[in-house]
PDB file of C-alpha atoms in Angstrom:
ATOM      1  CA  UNK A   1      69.402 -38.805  28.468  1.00 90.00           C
ATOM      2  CA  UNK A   2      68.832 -38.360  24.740  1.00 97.00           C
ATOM      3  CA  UNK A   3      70.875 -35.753  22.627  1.00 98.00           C
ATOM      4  CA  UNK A   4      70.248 -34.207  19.392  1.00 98.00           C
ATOM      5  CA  UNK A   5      72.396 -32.831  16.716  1.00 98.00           C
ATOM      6  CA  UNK A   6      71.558 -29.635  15.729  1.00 98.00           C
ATOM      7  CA  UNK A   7      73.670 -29.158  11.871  1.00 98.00           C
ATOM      8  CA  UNK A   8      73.334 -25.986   9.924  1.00 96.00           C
ATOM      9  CA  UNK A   9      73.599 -26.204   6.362  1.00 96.00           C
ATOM     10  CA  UNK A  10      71.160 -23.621   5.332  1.00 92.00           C
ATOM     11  CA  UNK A  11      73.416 -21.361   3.869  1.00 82.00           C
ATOM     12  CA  UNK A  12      75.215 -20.883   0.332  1.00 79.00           C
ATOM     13  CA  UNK A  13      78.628 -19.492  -0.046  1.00 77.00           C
ATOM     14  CA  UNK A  14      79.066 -16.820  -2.955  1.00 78.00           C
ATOM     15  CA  UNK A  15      82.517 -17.597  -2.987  1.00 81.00           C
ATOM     16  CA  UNK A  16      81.546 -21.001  -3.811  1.00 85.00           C
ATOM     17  CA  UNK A  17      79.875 -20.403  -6.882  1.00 84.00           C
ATOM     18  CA  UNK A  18      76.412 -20.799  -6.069  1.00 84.00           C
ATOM     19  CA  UNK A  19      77.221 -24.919  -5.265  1.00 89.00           C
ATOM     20  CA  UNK A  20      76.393 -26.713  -2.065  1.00 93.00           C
ATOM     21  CA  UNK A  21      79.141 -26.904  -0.380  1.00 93.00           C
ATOM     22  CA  UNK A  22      78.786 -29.276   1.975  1.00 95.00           C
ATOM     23  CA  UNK A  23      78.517 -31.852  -1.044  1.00 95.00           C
ATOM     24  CA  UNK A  24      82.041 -31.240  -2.015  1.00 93.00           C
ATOM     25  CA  UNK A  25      83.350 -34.392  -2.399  1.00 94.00           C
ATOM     26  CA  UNK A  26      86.811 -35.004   0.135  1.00 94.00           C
ATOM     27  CA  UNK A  27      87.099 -38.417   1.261  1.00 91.00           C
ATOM     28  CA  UNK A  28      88.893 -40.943   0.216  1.00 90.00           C
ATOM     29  CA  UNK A  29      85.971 -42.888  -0.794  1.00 90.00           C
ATOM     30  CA  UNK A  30      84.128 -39.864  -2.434  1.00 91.00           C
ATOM     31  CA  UNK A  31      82.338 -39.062   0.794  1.00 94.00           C
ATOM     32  CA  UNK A  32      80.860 -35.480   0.792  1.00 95.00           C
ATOM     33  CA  UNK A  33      81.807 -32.593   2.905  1.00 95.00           C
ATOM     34  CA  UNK A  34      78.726 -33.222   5.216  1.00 96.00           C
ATOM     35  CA  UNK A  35      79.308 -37.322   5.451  1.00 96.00           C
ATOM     36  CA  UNK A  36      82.794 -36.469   7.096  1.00 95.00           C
ATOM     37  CA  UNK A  37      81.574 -34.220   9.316  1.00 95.00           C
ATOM     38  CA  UNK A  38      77.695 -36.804  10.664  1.00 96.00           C
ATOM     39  CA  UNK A  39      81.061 -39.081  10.878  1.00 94.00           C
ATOM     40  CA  UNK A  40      82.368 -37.594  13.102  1.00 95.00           C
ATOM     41  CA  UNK A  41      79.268 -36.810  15.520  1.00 96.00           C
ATOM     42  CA  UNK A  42      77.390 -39.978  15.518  1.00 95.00           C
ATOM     43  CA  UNK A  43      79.671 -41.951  17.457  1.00 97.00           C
ATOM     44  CA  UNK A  44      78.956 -39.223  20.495  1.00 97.00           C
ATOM     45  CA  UNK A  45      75.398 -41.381  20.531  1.00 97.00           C
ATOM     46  CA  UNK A  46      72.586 -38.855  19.357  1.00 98.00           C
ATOM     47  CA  UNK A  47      69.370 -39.388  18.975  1.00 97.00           C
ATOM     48  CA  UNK A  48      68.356 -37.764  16.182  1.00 98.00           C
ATOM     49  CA  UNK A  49      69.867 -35.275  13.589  1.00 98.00           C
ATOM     50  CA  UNK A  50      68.275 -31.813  12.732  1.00 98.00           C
ATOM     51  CA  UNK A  51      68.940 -30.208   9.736  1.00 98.00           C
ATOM     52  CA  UNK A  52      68.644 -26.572   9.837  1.00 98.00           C
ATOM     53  CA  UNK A  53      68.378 -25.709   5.794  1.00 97.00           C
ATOM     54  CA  UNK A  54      67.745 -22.953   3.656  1.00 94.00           C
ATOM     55  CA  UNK A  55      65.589 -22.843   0.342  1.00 90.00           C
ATOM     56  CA  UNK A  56      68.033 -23.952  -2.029  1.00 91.00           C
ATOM     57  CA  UNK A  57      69.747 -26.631   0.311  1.00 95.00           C
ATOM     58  CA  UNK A  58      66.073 -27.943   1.692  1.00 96.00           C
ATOM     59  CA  UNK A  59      65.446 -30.513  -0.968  1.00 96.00           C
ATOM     60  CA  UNK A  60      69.279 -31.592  -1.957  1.00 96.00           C
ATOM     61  CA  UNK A  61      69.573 -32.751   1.340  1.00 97.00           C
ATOM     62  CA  UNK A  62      66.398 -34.469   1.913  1.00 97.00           C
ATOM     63  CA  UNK A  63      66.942 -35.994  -1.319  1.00 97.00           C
ATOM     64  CA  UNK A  64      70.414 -37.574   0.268  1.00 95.00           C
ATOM     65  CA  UNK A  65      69.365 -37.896   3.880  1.00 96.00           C
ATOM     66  CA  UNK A  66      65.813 -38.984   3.682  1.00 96.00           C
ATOM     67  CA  UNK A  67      64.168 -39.647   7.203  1.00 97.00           C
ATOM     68  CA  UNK A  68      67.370 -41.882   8.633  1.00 95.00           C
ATOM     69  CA  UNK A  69      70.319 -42.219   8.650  1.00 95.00           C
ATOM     70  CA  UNK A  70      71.811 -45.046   9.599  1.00 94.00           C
ATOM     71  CA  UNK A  71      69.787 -45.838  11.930  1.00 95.00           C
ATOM     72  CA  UNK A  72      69.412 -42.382  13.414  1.00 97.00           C
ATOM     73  CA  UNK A  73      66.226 -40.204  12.760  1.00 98.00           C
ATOM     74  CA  UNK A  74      66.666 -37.527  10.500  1.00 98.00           C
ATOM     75  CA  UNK A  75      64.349 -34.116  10.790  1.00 98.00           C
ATOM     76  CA  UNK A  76      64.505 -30.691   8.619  1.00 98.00           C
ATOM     77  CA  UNK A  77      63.706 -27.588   9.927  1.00 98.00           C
ATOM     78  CA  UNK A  78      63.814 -24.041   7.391  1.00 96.00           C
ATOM     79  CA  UNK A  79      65.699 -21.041   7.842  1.00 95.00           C
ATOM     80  CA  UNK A  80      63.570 -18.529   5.568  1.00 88.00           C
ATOM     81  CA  UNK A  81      63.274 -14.890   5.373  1.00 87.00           C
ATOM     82  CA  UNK A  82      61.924 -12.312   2.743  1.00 87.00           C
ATOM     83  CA  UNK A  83      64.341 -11.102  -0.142  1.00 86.00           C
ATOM     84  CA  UNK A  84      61.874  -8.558  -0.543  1.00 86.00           C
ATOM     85  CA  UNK A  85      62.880  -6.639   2.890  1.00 87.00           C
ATOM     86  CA  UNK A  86      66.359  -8.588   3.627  1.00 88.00           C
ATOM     87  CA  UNK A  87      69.763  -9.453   1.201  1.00 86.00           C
ATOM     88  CA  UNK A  88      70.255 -12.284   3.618  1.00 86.00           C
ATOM     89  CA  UNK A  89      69.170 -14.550   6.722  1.00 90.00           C
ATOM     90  CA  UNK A  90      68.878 -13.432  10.191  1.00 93.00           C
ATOM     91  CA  UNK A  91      71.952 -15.216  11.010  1.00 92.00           C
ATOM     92  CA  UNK A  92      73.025 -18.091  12.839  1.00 93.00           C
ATOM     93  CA  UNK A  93      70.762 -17.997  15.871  1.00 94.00           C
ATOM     94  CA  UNK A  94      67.792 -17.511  13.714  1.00 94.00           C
ATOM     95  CA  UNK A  95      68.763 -20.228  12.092  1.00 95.00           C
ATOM     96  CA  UNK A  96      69.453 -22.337  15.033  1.00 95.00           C
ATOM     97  CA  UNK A  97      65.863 -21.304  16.456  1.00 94.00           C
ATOM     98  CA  UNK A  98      64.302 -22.043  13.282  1.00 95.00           C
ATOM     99  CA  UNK A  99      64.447 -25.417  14.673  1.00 97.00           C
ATOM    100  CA  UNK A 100      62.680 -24.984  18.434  1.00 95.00           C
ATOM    101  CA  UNK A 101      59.385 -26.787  17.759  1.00 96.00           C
ATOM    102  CA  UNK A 102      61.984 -29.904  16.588  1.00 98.00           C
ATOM    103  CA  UNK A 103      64.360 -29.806  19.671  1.00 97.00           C
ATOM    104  CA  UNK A 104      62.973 -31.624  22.603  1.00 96.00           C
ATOM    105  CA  UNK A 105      65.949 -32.229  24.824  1.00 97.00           C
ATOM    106  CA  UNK A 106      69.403 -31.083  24.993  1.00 98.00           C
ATOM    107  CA  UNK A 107      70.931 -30.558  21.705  1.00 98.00           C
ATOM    108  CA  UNK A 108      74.629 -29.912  20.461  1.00 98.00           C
ATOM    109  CA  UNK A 109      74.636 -27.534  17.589  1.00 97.00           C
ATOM    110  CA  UNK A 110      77.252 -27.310  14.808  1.00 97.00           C
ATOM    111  CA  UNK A 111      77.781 -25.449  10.904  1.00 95.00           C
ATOM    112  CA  UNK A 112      78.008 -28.412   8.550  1.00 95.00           C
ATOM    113  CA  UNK A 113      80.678 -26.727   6.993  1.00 92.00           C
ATOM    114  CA  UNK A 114      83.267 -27.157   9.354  1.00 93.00           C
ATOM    115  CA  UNK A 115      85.025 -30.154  10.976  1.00 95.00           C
ATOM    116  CA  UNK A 116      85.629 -30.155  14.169  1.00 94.00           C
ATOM    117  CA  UNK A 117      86.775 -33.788  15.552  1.00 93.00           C
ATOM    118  CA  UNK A 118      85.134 -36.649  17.122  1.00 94.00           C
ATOM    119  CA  UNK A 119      86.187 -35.762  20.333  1.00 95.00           C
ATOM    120  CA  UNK A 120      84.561 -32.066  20.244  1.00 96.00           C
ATOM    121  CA  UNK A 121      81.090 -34.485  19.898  1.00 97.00           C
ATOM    122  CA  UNK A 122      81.698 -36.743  22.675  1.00 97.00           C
ATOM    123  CA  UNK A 123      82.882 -34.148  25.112  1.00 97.00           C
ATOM    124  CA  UNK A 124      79.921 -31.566  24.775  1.00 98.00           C
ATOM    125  CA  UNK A 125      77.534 -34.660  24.754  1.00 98.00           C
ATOM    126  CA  UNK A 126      79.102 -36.101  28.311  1.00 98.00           C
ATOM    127  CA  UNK A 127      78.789 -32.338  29.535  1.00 98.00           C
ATOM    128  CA  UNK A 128      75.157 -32.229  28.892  1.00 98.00           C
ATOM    129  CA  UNK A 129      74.633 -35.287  30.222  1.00 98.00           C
ATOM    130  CA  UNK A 130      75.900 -35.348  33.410  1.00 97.00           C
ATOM    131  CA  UNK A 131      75.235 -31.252  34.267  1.00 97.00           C
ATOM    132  CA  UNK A 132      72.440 -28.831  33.556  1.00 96.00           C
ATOM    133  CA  UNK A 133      74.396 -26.036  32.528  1.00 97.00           C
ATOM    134  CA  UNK A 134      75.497 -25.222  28.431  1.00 98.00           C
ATOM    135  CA  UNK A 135      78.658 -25.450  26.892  1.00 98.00           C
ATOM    136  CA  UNK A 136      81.098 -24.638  23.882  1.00 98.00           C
ATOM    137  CA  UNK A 137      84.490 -25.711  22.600  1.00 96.00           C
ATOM    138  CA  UNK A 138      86.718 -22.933  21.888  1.00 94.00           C
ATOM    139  CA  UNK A 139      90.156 -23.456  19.275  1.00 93.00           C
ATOM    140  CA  UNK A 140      93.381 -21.521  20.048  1.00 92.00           C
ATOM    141  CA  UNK A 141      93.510 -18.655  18.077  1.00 91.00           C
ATOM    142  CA  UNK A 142      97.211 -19.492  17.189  1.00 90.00           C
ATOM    143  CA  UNK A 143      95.454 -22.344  14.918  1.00 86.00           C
ATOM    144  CA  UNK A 144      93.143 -19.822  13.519  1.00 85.00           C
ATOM    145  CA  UNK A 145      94.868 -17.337  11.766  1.00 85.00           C
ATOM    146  CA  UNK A 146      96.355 -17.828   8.070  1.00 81.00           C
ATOM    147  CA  UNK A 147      99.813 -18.126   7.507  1.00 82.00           C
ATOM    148  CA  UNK A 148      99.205 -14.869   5.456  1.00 84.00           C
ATOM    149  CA  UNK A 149      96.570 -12.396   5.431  1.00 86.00           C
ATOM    150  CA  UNK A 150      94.119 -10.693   8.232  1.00 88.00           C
ATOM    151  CA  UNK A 151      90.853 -12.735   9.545  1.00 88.00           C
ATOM    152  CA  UNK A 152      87.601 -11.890  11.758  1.00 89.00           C
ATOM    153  CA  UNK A 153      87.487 -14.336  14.712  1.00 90.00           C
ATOM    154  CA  UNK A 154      84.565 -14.471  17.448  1.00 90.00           C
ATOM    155  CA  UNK A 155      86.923 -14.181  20.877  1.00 93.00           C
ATOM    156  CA  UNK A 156      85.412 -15.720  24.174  1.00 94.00           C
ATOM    157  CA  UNK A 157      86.665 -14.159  27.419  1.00 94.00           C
ATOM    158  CA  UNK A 158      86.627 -16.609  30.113  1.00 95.00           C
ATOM    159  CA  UNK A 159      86.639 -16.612  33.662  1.00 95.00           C
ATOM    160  CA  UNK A 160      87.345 -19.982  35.605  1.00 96.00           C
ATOM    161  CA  UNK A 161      86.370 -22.443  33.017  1.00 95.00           C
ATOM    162  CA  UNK A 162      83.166 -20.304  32.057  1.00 97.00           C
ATOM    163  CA  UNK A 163      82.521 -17.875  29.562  1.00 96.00           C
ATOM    164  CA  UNK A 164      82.248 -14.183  30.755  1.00 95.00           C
ATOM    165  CA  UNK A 165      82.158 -12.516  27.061  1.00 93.00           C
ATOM    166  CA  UNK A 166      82.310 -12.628  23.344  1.00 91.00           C
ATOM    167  CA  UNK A 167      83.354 -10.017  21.130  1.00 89.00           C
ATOM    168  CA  UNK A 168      84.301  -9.959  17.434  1.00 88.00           C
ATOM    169  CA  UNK A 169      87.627  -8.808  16.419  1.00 91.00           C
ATOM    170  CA  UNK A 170      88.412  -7.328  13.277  1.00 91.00           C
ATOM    171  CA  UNK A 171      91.874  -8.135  10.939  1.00 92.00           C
ATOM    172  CA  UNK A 172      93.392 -10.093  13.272  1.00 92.00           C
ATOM    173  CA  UNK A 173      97.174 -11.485  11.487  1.00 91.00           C
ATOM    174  CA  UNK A 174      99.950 -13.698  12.979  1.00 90.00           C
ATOM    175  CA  UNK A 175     101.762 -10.298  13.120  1.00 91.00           C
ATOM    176  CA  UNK A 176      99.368  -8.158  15.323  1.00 93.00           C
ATOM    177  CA  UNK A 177      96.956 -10.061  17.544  1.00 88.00           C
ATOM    178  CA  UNK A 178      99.226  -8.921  20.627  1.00 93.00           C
ATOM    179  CA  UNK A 179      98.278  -4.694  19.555  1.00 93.00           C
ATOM    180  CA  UNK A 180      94.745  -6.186  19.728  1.00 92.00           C
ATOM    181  CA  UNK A 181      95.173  -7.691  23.118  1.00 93.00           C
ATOM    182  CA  UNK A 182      94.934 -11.592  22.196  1.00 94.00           C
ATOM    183  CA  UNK A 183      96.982 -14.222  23.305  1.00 94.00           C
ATOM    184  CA  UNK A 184      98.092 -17.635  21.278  1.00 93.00           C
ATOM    185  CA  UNK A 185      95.979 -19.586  23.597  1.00 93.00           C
ATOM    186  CA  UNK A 186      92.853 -16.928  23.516  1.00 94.00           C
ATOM    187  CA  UNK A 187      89.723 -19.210  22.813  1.00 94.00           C
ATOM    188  CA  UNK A 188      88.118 -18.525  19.187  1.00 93.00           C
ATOM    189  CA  UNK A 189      84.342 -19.401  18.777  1.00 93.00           C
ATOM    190  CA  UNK A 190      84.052 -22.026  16.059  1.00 90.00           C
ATOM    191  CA  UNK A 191      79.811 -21.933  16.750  1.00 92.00           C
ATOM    192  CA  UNK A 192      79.487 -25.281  18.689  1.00 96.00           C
ATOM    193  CA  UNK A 193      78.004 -25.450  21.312  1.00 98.00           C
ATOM    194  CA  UNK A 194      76.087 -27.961  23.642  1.00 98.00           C
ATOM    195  CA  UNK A 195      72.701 -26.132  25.355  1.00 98.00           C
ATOM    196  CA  UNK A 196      69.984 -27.180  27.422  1.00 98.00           C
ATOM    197  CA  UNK A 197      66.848 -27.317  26.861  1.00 97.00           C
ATOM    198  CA  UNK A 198      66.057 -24.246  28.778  1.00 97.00           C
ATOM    199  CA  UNK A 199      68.544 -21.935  26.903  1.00 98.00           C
ATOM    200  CA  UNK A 200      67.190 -22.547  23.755  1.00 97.00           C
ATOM    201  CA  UNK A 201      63.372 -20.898  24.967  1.00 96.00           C
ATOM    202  CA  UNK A 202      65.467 -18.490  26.021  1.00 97.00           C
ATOM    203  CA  UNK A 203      67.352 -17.865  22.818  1.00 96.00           C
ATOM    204  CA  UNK A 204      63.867 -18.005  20.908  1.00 95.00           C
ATOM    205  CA  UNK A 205      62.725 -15.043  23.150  1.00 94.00           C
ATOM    206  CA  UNK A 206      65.778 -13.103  22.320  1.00 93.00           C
ATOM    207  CA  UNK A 207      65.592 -13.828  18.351  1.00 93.00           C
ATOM    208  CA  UNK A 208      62.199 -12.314  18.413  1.00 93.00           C
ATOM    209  CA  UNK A 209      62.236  -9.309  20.308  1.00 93.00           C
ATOM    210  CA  UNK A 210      65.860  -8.748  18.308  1.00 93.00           C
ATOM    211  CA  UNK A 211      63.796  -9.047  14.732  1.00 92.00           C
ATOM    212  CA  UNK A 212      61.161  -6.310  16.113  1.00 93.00           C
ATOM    213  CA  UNK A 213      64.339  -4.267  16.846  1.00 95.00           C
ATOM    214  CA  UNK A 214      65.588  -4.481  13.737  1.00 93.00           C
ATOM    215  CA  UNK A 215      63.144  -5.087  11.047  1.00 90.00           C
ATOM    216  CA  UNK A 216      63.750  -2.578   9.166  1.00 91.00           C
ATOM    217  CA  UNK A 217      67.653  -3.051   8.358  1.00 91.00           C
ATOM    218  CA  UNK A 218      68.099  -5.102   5.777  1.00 90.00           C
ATOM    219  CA  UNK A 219      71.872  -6.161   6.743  1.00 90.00           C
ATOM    220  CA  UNK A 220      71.432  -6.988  11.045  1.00 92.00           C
ATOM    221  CA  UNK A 221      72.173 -10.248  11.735  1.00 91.00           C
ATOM    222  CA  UNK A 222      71.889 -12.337  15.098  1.00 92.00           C
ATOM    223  CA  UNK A 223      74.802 -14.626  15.536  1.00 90.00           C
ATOM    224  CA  UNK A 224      74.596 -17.901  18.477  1.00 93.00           C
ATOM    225  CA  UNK A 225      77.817 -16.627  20.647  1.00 91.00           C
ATOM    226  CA  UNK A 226      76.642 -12.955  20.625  1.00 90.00           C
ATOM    227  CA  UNK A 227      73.148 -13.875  22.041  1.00 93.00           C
ATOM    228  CA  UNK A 228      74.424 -16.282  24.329  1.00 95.00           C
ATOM    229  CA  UNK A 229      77.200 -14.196  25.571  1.00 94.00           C
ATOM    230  CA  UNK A 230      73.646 -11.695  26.406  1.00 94.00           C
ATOM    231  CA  UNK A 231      72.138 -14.411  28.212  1.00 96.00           C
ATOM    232  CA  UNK A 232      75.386 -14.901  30.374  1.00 97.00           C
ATOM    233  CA  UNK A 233      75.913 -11.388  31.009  1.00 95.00           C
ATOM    234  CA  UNK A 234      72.383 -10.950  32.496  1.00 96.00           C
ATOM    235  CA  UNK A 235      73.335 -14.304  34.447  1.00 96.00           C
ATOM    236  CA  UNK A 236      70.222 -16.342  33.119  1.00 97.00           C
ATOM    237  CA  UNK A 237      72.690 -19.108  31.985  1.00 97.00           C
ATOM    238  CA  UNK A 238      76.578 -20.446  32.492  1.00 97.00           C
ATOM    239  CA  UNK A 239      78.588 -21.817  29.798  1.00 98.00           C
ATOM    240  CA  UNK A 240      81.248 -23.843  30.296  1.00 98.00           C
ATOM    241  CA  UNK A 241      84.168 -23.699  28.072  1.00 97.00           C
ATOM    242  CA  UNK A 242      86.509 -26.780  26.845  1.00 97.00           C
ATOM    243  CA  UNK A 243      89.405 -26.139  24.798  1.00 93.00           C
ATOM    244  CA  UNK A 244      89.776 -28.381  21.491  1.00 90.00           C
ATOM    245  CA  UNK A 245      93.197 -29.622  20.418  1.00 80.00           C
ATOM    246  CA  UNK A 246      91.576 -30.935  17.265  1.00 83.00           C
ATOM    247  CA  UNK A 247      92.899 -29.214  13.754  1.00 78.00           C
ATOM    248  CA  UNK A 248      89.521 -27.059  12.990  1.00 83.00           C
ATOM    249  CA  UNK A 249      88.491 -27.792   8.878  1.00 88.00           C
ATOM    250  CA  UNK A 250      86.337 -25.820   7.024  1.00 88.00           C
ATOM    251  CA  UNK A 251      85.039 -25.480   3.547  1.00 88.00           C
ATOM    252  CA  UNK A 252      84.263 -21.516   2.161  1.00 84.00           C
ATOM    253  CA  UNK A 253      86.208 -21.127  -1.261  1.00 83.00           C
ATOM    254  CA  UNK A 254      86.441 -24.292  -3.867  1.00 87.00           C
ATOM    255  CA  UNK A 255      90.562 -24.319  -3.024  1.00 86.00           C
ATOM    256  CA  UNK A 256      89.219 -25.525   0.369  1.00 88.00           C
ATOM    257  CA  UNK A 257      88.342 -28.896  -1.037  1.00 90.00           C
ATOM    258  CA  UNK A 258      92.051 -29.560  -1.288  1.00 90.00           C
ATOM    259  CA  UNK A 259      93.110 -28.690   1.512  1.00 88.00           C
ATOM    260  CA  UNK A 260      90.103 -30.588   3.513  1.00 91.00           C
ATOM    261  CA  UNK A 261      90.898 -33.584   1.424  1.00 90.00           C
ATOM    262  CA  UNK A 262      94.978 -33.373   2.280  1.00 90.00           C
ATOM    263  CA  UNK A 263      94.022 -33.195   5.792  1.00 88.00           C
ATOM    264  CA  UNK A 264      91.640 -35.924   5.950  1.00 89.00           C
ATOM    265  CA  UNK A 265      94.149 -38.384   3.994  1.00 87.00           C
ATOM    266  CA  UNK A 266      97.143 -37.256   7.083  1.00 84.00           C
ATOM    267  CA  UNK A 267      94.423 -38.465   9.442  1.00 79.00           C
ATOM    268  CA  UNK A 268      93.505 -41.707   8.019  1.00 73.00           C
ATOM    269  CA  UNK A 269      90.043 -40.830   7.884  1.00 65.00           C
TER     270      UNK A 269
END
């Protein structure tokens, strides 16, 4: 059965001034941000790649990526929205169903700022191939949190192996996140996540009826695990949960480059 790769680059970080992040350069050869992370998904075996972009990261990355990449089939698909009645994008499942007409099979979907191991890939790619039910890869919240400082970390409840609920918690430290009932070992969304076919019509629906809700607020935003966690609730679809033992890497703020390129060097990559 084929499998696509859903990647989201469509969005700019203000904290990294106005530059595409994901061409930060952080391997040891010079690779970019985004080479590291196709790296590490293509050896899972998809079919094709899916870029979701945004208008300022449309043409850089066609201009790098083309139609193929090695060997793969490359597609774009544009997040837009009006500056005239919104300061930003619907969020991340907009921007994952900006891509429906594009996604004919089962798909994994992943921010293309963030790395999240090669074994993430291949697990929600096996899952998907041998079941017809979704699922997601949570990271222990113990290697979430900043040595210093408070953070805001999507939480998944789970029940059995399956996810029950998500909820956003708020200034979480390494000195509190028992007052705010979380464990170590609680299961932080990093927003990947292997779906069916099915669950992304079902998504779509959602995203639509939630921007007739909400046109008129300029700030609402729709985010994947929130709208899933929905779908789950109203027990349209299951989601199982795997646990990932891989160090999560991400790129925000220009320091990050550093540290991405430190970590890459420990693993030989």
């Amino acid at each position: 059965m084929d499998v696509s790769l859903v990647c989201m680059v469509a969005g700019l970080s203000s904290r990294f001034g106005g530059k595409i992040k994901q061409f930060a350069e952080v391997g040891r050869n010079g690779e970019t941000f985004i080479e590291c992370s196709i790296k590490q998904a293509l050896p899972a075996g998809f079919s094709k790649i899916i870029f979701v972009v945004g208008n300022k990261t449309e043409q850089p990355f066609k201009n790098k990526f083309n139609g193929n990449y090695k060997g793969i089939p490359v597609f774009y698909a544009r997040q837009s929205y009006n500056p005239e009645k919104r300061d930003r994008p619907w969020g991340t499942a907009d921007a994952l169903c900006s891509a429906k007409n594009l996604i004919k099979e089962p798909c994994v979907i992943c921010n293309g700022d963030d790395l999240y191991g090669e074994k993430s890939f291949k697990v929600l790619v096996d899952h998907l191939q041998n079941t017809d039910e979704n699922a997601t890869i949570g990271i222990k919240l113990e290697n979430m949190l900043p040595d210093e400082g408070k953070v805001t970390r999507g939480i998944f409840n789970v029940n059995n192996g399956y996810l029950e609920s998500a909820r956003e918690v708020f200034e979480i430290s390494k000195s509190n996140f028992y007052e705010k009932g979380l464990r170590p070992d609680s299961l932080c969304n990093m927003n990947l996540f292997g779906l069916q076919l099915p669950t992304i019509h079902k998504l779509s629906k959602r995203i639509e009826s939630f921007k007739r809700q909400y046109k008129n607020e300029k700030l609402k935003e729709c985010f994947i695990h929130v709208e899933l966690a929905n779908l789950v609730r109203e027990n349209q679809i299951k989601i199982k949960i795997y646990s990932s033992e891989y160090k999560w890497l991400g790129i925000t703020n220009p320091e990050d480059e550093k540290i991405v390129k430190q970590e890459l060097e420990k693993q030989n990559l």
